[in-house]
């Protein structure tokens, strides 16, 4: 009974400990989620509404700019056309001789007036007079005498006498600006936008007249009608802040007194200001002619869906809390009992030490059953990894001991050879001195100060010293080494190339053949740094050697006599794998003659881990 009481008491405690924290977590999560979702939806909706207003603003801006560019193109055509130039600069002895040229010039002006690259919005006519193109001639033009006396803002040819008192004409005459823009109502009460440029002779640069291009503001009104704002209004202002077009103000109303217009300092941007007691967003941009385009939208328009989205989020959160609370009790009860049993099982020493398997549970809950099975599998995996790590560490230490053992005698011999070298120099035996120095270099780089890693350059020097000695013993031995300079600083596991070169000499040239050759090269491939040793000896079975490298572990190496140092190819292969991973090592390559063995090493980032491990050793 006492045991049953403890189990029941423990079960109740786990349930109480889980229910409250999980419920608080769920409440917090749902509250945060509902708040974040509502915030994101509000921001998305508000940004969408703002983007629609900005797109309307950009649409109006592009089309108005296109309208004005078309007017500029009409003026540019007139000013640069050689035929029109000839009509304006021709001279006549009698005025009536200019009638034909005057009629031709009027025809050109009429054609330009009918030209429209941007038709009026809402117009059903294919061709209509979209522009008013007129020219006010200077006395220097041959057609001046035939021009109309008084200027009128219609298509035609006029004398410029009536324009002398106009401010825009005076500014243009003084050369303050090359292109003047203004707006005015005509005698027929038509709201017009005008642009004027001086016409100078292409030959001598003298003033011939003034070209005036006008456009009816109804075409501009059509642009705004196709990009209406759901809330707010547009403003198109000239440089004097006079209204050119607006859904709220009349043509040529003075908008300069409006506070938000006076506060516009930059060429483009957006500000928030109070208009009629309510915050409004004012988006503005300056046209190329200096006029300003404004879009004024109430801030409330951008947040009109805030309340609805917030209410929907609150209701959704409340419903989610009710559902979560109902299912929380059932889930916690069903989960706590199997978890308690699992915890009890994994606390048993026999299970942890892998003496007994983990008891199997069939709770009917996929996650709990899967957790139980995966934990059992994890115990097996951990046990296997521990055994593998232990085995590899033993092999690593064994190889280090073997390497240290191999270095003891060479270290003693190195000191002895140094003494022999000194004696040879003293007796004048230079050949013996060279042999001794080469052998000393072999031992020096072989010892490598007890370090596992060495640069490729020093590894090459070690094998060069070894092969130098061999060349003195084998008269016709040829050695070729091809190593790119950029690879010499690469760090590799030391004592790799000499066993391979020694193996080639001892086994490849054992039959006493002539013309012996050993080639050592290096290259970079996708898999890493590849060192290659080729010889033209009697060769070997590449597949058999690769199979031996793949299957035979280092402790079963039986080739101690295969290379004179006691370090054969299998030992080299295993050392590379221990320090760099099993994806690297030796491989034999099929060649038509001799033997070719390649060493695959990491380059360059993969080496960092290996060097760190070596330092720790």
PDB file of N, CA and C in Angstrom, residues 263-324:
ATOM      1  N   UNK A 263       5.644  74.359 -45.512  1.00  0.00           N
ATOM      2  CA  UNK A 263       6.633  73.536 -44.804  1.00  0.00           C
ATOM      3  C   UNK A 263       7.395  72.585 -45.717  1.00  0.00           C
ATOM      4  N   UNK A 264       7.031  72.519 -47.002  1.00  0.00           N
ATOM      5  CA  UNK A 264       7.709  71.622 -47.923  1.00  0.00           C
ATOM      6  C   UNK A 264       9.036  72.229 -48.353  1.00  0.00           C
ATOM      7  N   UNK A 265      10.121  71.642 -47.898  1.00  0.00           N
ATOM      8  CA  UNK A 265      11.449  72.171 -48.193  1.00  0.00           C
ATOM      9  C   UNK A 265      12.211  71.310 -49.208  1.00  0.00           C
ATOM     10  N   UNK A 266      12.058  70.002 -49.093  1.00  0.00           N
ATOM     11  CA  UNK A 266      12.801  69.104 -49.980  1.00  0.00           C
ATOM     12  C   UNK A 266      12.081  68.961 -51.315  1.00  0.00           C
ATOM     13  N   UNK A 267      12.745  68.298 -52.256  1.00  0.00           N
ATOM     14  CA  UNK A 267      12.159  68.083 -53.575  1.00  0.00           C
ATOM     15  C   UNK A 267      11.118  66.969 -53.565  1.00  0.00           C
ATOM     16  N   UNK A 268      11.230  66.017 -52.643  1.00  0.00           N
ATOM     17  CA  UNK A 268      10.257  64.934 -52.545  1.00  0.00           C
ATOM     18  C   UNK A 268      10.272  64.398 -51.123  1.00  0.00           C
ATOM     19  N   UNK A 269       9.184  63.727 -50.756  1.00  0.00           N
ATOM     20  CA  UNK A 269       9.132  63.152 -49.424  1.00  0.00           C
ATOM     21  C   UNK A 269       7.709  62.987 -48.942  1.00  0.00           C
ATOM     22  N   UNK A 270       7.573  62.841 -47.633  1.00  0.00           N
ATOM     23  CA  UNK A 270       6.264  62.638 -47.021  1.00  0.00           C
ATOM     24  C   UNK A 270       6.296  63.209 -45.622  1.00  0.00           C
ATOM     25  N   UNK A 271       5.266  63.964 -45.237  1.00  0.00           N
ATOM     26  CA  UNK A 271       5.172  64.537 -43.896  1.00  0.00           C
ATOM     27  C   UNK A 271       3.783  64.266 -43.352  1.00  0.00           C
ATOM     28  N   UNK A 272       3.662  64.313 -42.021  1.00  0.00           N
ATOM     29  CA  UNK A 272       2.365  64.187 -41.346  1.00  0.00           C
ATOM     30  C   UNK A 272       2.073  65.512 -40.665  1.00  0.00           C
ATOM     31  N   UNK A 273       0.930  66.108 -40.957  1.00  0.00           N
ATOM     32  CA  UNK A 273       0.561  67.409 -40.406  1.00  0.00           C
ATOM     33  C   UNK A 273      -0.938  67.435 -40.141  1.00  0.00           C
ATOM     34  N   UNK A 274      -1.367  68.387 -39.334  1.00  0.00           N
ATOM     35  CA  UNK A 274      -2.783  68.506 -39.005  1.00  0.00           C
ATOM     36  C   UNK A 274      -3.450  69.480 -39.968  1.00  0.00           C
ATOM     37  N   UNK A 275      -4.530  68.999 -40.555  1.00  0.00           N
ATOM     38  CA  UNK A 275      -5.325  69.807 -41.470  1.00  0.00           C
ATOM     39  C   UNK A 275      -6.779  69.685 -41.036  1.00  0.00           C
ATOM     40  N   UNK A 276      -7.397  70.814 -40.743  1.00  0.00           N
ATOM     41  CA  UNK A 276      -8.795  70.837 -40.285  1.00  0.00           C
ATOM     42  C   UNK A 276      -8.994  69.966 -39.052  1.00  0.00           C
ATOM     43  N   UNK A 277      -8.008  70.010 -38.119  1.00  0.00           N
ATOM     44  CA  UNK A 277      -8.134  69.292 -36.858  1.00  0.00           C
ATOM     45  C   UNK A 277      -7.856  67.804 -36.937  1.00  0.00           C
ATOM     46  N   UNK A 278      -7.385  67.290 -38.050  1.00  0.00           N
ATOM     47  CA  UNK A 278      -7.111  65.867 -38.204  1.00  0.00           C
ATOM     48  C   UNK A 278      -5.747  65.685 -38.850  1.00  0.00           C
ATOM     49  N   UNK A 279      -5.049  64.647 -38.414  1.00  0.00           N
ATOM     50  CA  UNK A 279      -3.739  64.363 -38.991  1.00  0.00           C
ATOM     51  C   UNK A 279      -3.881  63.872 -40.428  1.00  0.00           C
ATOM     52  N   UNK A 280      -3.070  64.429 -41.304  1.00  0.00           N
ATOM     53  CA  UNK A 280      -3.045  64.048 -42.699  1.00  0.00           C
ATOM     54  C   UNK A 280      -1.601  63.725 -43.099  1.00  0.00           C
ATOM     55  N   UNK A 281      -1.471  62.805 -44.013  1.00  0.00           N
ATOM     56  CA  UNK A 281      -0.164  62.504 -44.602  1.00  0.00           C
ATOM     57  C   UNK A 281      -0.076  63.223 -45.945  1.00  0.00           C
ATOM     58  N   UNK A 282       0.963  64.024 -46.093  1.00  0.00           N
ATOM     59  CA  UNK A 282       1.180  64.792 -47.316  1.00  0.00           C
ATOM     60  C   UNK A 282       2.385  64.199 -48.027  1.00  0.00           C
ATOM     61  N   UNK A 283       2.144  63.570 -49.170  1.00  0.00           N
ATOM     62  CA  UNK A 283       3.203  63.038 -50.024  1.00  0.00           C
ATOM     63  C   UNK A 283       3.424  64.007 -51.179  1.00  0.00           C
ATOM     64  N   UNK A 284       4.662  64.339 -51.447  1.00  0.00           N
ATOM     65  CA  UNK A 284       4.937  65.345 -52.470  1.00  0.00           C
ATOM     66  C   UNK A 284       6.169  64.955 -53.269  1.00  0.00           C
ATOM     67  N   UNK A 285       6.225  65.484 -54.504  1.00  0.00           N
ATOM     68  CA  UNK A 285       7.354  65.255 -55.410  1.00  0.00           C
ATOM     69  C   UNK A 285       7.407  66.412 -56.392  1.00  0.00           C
ATOM     70  N   UNK A 286       8.624  66.806 -56.749  1.00  0.00           N
ATOM     71  CA  UNK A 286       8.829  67.955 -57.624  1.00  0.00           C
ATOM     72  C   UNK A 286       9.040  67.477 -59.051  1.00  0.00           C
ATOM     73  N   UNK A 287       8.307  68.091 -59.985  1.00  0.00           N
ATOM     74  CA  UNK A 287       8.469  67.775 -61.401  1.00  0.00           C
ATOM     75  C   UNK A 287       9.725  68.447 -61.948  1.00  0.00           C
ATOM     76  N   UNK A 288      10.122  68.060 -63.147  1.00  0.00           N
ATOM     77  CA  UNK A 288      11.356  68.592 -63.731  1.00  0.00           C
ATOM     78  C   UNK A 288      11.258  70.086 -64.013  1.00  0.00           C
ATOM     79  N   UNK A 289      10.060  70.607 -64.240  1.00  0.00           N
ATOM     80  CA  UNK A 289       9.920  72.039 -64.512  1.00  0.00           C
ATOM     81  C   UNK A 289       9.796  72.860 -63.241  1.00  0.00           C
ATOM     82  N   UNK A 290       9.946  72.228 -62.070  1.00  0.00           N
ATOM     83  CA  UNK A 290       9.886  72.952 -60.814  1.00  0.00           C
ATOM     84  C   UNK A 290       8.519  72.947 -60.153  1.00  0.00           C
ATOM     85  N   UNK A 291       7.485  72.453 -60.814  1.00  0.00           N
ATOM     86  CA  UNK A 291       6.158  72.376 -60.206  1.00  0.00           C
ATOM     87  C   UNK A 291       6.105  71.224 -59.224  1.00  0.00           C
ATOM     88  N   UNK A 292       5.165  71.301 -58.292  1.00  0.00           N
ATOM     89  CA  UNK A 292       5.052  70.288 -57.248  1.00  0.00           C
ATOM     90  C   UNK A 292       3.728  69.542 -57.368  1.00  0.00           C
ATOM     91  N   UNK A 293       3.818  68.224 -57.116  1.00  0.00           N
ATOM     92  CA  UNK A 293       2.627  67.373 -57.087  1.00  0.00           C
ATOM     93  C   UNK A 293       2.464  66.858 -55.664  1.00  0.00           C
ATOM     94  N   UNK A 294       1.265  67.078 -55.070  1.00  0.00           N
ATOM     95  CA  UNK A 294       0.999  66.679 -53.708  1.00  0.00           C
ATOM     96  C   UNK A 294      -0.194  65.728 -53.662  1.00  0.00           C
ATOM     97  N   UNK A 295      -0.136  64.773 -52.732  1.00  0.00           N
ATOM     98  CA  UNK A 295      -1.286  63.913 -52.423  1.00  0.00           C
ATOM     99  C   UNK A 295      -1.528  64.026 -50.923  1.00  0.00           C
ATOM    100  N   UNK A 296      -2.716  64.489 -50.534  1.00  0.00           N
ATOM    101  CA  UNK A 296      -3.060  64.719 -49.134  1.00  0.00           C
ATOM    102  C   UNK A 296      -4.118  63.691 -48.743  1.00  0.00           C
ATOM    103  N   UNK A 297      -3.749  62.803 -47.796  1.00  0.00           N
ATOM    104  CA  UNK A 297      -4.631  61.707 -47.394  1.00  0.00           C
ATOM    105  C   UNK A 297      -4.752  61.711 -45.875  1.00  0.00           C
ATOM    106  N   UNK A 298      -5.970  61.586 -45.319  1.00  0.00           N
ATOM    107  CA  UNK A 298      -6.127  61.524 -43.850  1.00  0.00           C
ATOM    108  C   UNK A 298      -5.440  60.280 -43.284  1.00  0.00           C
ATOM    109  N   UNK A 299      -4.796  60.423 -42.135  1.00  0.00           N
ATOM    110  CA  UNK A 299      -4.145  59.287 -41.485  1.00  0.00           C
ATOM    111  C   UNK A 299      -5.151  58.217 -41.085  1.00  0.00           C
ATOM    112  N   UNK A 300      -6.379  58.640 -40.787  1.00  0.00           N
ATOM    113  CA  UNK A 300      -7.413  57.678 -40.405  1.00  0.00           C
ATOM    114  C   UNK A 300      -7.715  56.710 -41.550  1.00  0.00           C
ATOM    115  N   UNK A 301      -7.460  57.117 -42.777  1.00  0.00           N
ATOM    116  CA  UNK A 301      -7.710  56.231 -43.913  1.00  0.00           C
ATOM    117  C   UNK A 301      -6.765  55.030 -43.901  1.00  0.00           C
ATOM    118  N   UNK A 302      -5.545  55.244 -43.386  1.00  0.00           N
ATOM    119  CA  UNK A 302      -4.584  54.157 -43.363  1.00  0.00           C
ATOM    120  C   UNK A 302      -4.850  53.167 -42.229  1.00  0.00           C
ATOM    121  N   UNK A 303      -5.577  53.583 -41.211  1.00  0.00           N
ATOM    122  CA  UNK A 303      -5.836  52.709 -40.059  1.00  0.00           C
ATOM    123  C   UNK A 303      -7.321  52.403 -39.905  1.00  0.00           C
ATOM    124  N   UNK A 304      -8.075  52.409 -41.000  1.00  0.00           N
ATOM    125  CA  UNK A 304      -9.518  52.228 -40.909  1.00  0.00           C
ATOM    126  C   UNK A 304      -9.902  50.806 -40.506  1.00  0.00           C
ATOM    127  N   UNK A 305      -9.008  49.822 -40.726  1.00  0.00           N
ATOM    128  CA  UNK A 305      -9.333  48.436 -40.378  1.00  0.00           C
ATOM    129  C   UNK A 305      -8.703  48.004 -39.058  1.00  0.00           C
ATOM    130  N   UNK A 306      -8.086  48.919 -38.320  1.00  0.00           N
ATOM    131  CA  UNK A 306      -7.388  48.553 -37.082  1.00  0.00           C
ATOM    132  C   UNK A 306      -8.343  47.960 -36.056  1.00  0.00           C
ATOM    133  N   UNK A 307      -9.476  48.604 -35.811  1.00  0.00           N
ATOM    134  CA  UNK A 307     -10.408  48.129 -34.784  1.00  0.00           C
ATOM    135  C   UNK A 307     -10.973  46.759 -35.145  1.00  0.00           C
ATOM    136  N   UNK A 308     -11.364  46.570 -36.397  1.00  0.00           N
ATOM    137  CA  UNK A 308     -11.949  45.290 -36.809  1.00  0.00           C
ATOM    138  C   UNK A 308     -10.944  44.157 -36.667  1.00  0.00           C
ATOM    139  N   UNK A 309      -9.690  44.399 -37.071  1.00  0.00           N
ATOM    140  CA  UNK A 309      -8.666  43.356 -36.963  1.00  0.00           C
ATOM    141  C   UNK A 309      -8.366  43.045 -35.504  1.00  0.00           C
ATOM    142  N   UNK A 310      -8.307  44.072 -34.632  1.00  0.00           N
ATOM    143  CA  UNK A 310      -8.034  43.858 -33.212  1.00  0.00           C
ATOM    144  C   UNK A 310      -9.151  43.061 -32.555  1.00  0.00           C
ATOM    145  N   UNK A 311     -10.387  43.384 -32.880  1.00  0.00           N
ATOM    146  CA  UNK A 311     -11.515  42.650 -32.307  1.00  0.00           C
ATOM    147  C   UNK A 311     -11.502  41.192 -32.756  1.00  0.00           C
ATOM    148  N   UNK A 312     -11.246  40.963 -34.010  1.00  0.00           N
ATOM    149  CA  UNK A 312     -11.177  39.591 -34.522  1.00  0.00           C
ATOM    150  C   UNK A 312     -10.059  38.809 -33.841  1.00  0.00           C
ATOM    151  N   UNK A 313      -8.907  39.452 -33.604  1.00  0.00           N
ATOM    152  CA  UNK A 313      -7.804  38.785 -32.924  1.00  0.00           C
ATOM    153  C   UNK A 313      -8.147  38.428 -31.489  1.00  0.00           C
ATOM    154  N   UNK A 314      -8.856  39.331 -30.783  1.00  0.00           N
ATOM    155  CA  UNK A 314      -9.234  39.061 -29.395  1.00  0.00           C
ATOM    156  C   UNK A 314     -10.219  37.900 -29.307  1.00  0.00           C
ATOM    157  N   UNK A 315     -11.202  37.870 -30.180  1.00  0.00           N
ATOM    158  CA  UNK A 315     -12.185  36.778 -30.170  1.00  0.00           C
ATOM    159  C   UNK A 315     -11.510  35.447 -30.497  1.00  0.00           C
ATOM    160  N   UNK A 316     -10.630  35.458 -31.479  1.00  0.00           N
ATOM    161  CA  UNK A 316      -9.919  34.230 -31.840  1.00  0.00           C
ATOM    162  C   UNK A 316      -9.065  33.730 -30.680  1.00  0.00           C
ATOM    163  N   UNK A 317      -8.392  34.627 -29.956  1.00  0.00           N
ATOM    164  CA  UNK A 317      -7.568  34.235 -28.818  1.00  0.00           C
ATOM    165  C   UNK A 317      -8.413  33.629 -27.705  1.00  0.00           C
ATOM    166  N   UNK A 318      -9.585  34.202 -27.440  1.00  0.00           N
ATOM    167  CA  UNK A 318     -10.456  33.676 -26.382  1.00  0.00           C
ATOM    168  C   UNK A 318     -10.938  32.268 -26.719  1.00  0.00           C
ATOM    169  N   UNK A 319     -11.356  32.058 -27.964  1.00  0.00           N
ATOM    170  CA  UNK A 319     -11.802  30.718 -28.377  1.00  0.00           C
ATOM    171  C   UNK A 319     -10.643  29.726 -28.293  1.00  0.00           C
ATOM    172  N   UNK A 320      -9.450  30.144 -28.707  1.00  0.00           N
ATOM    173  CA  UNK A 320      -8.286  29.263 -28.652  1.00  0.00           C
ATOM    174  C   UNK A 320      -7.946  28.883 -27.217  1.00  0.00           C
ATOM    175  N   UNK A 321      -8.111  29.820 -26.255  1.00  0.00           N
ATOM    176  CA  UNK A 321      -7.835  29.516 -24.856  1.00  0.00           C
ATOM    177  C   UNK A 321      -8.814  28.486 -24.307  1.00  0.00           C
ATOM    178  N   UNK A 322     -10.080  28.596 -24.662  1.00  0.00           N
ATOM    179  CA  UNK A 322     -11.071  27.629 -24.194  1.00  0.00           C
ATOM    180  C   UNK A 322     -10.761  26.228 -24.722  1.00  0.00           C
ATOM    181  N   UNK A 323     -10.445  26.160 -26.002  1.00  0.00           N
ATOM    182  CA  UNK A 323     -10.128  24.852 -26.589  1.00  0.00           C
ATOM    183  C   UNK A 323      -8.835  24.295 -25.994  1.00  0.00           C
ATOM    184  N   UNK A 324      -7.833  25.143 -25.816  1.00  0.00           N
ATOM    185  CA  UNK A 324      -6.556  24.694 -25.256  1.00  0.00           C
ATOM    186  C   UNK A 324      -6.723  24.199 -23.823  1.00  0.00           C
TER     187      UNK A 324
END
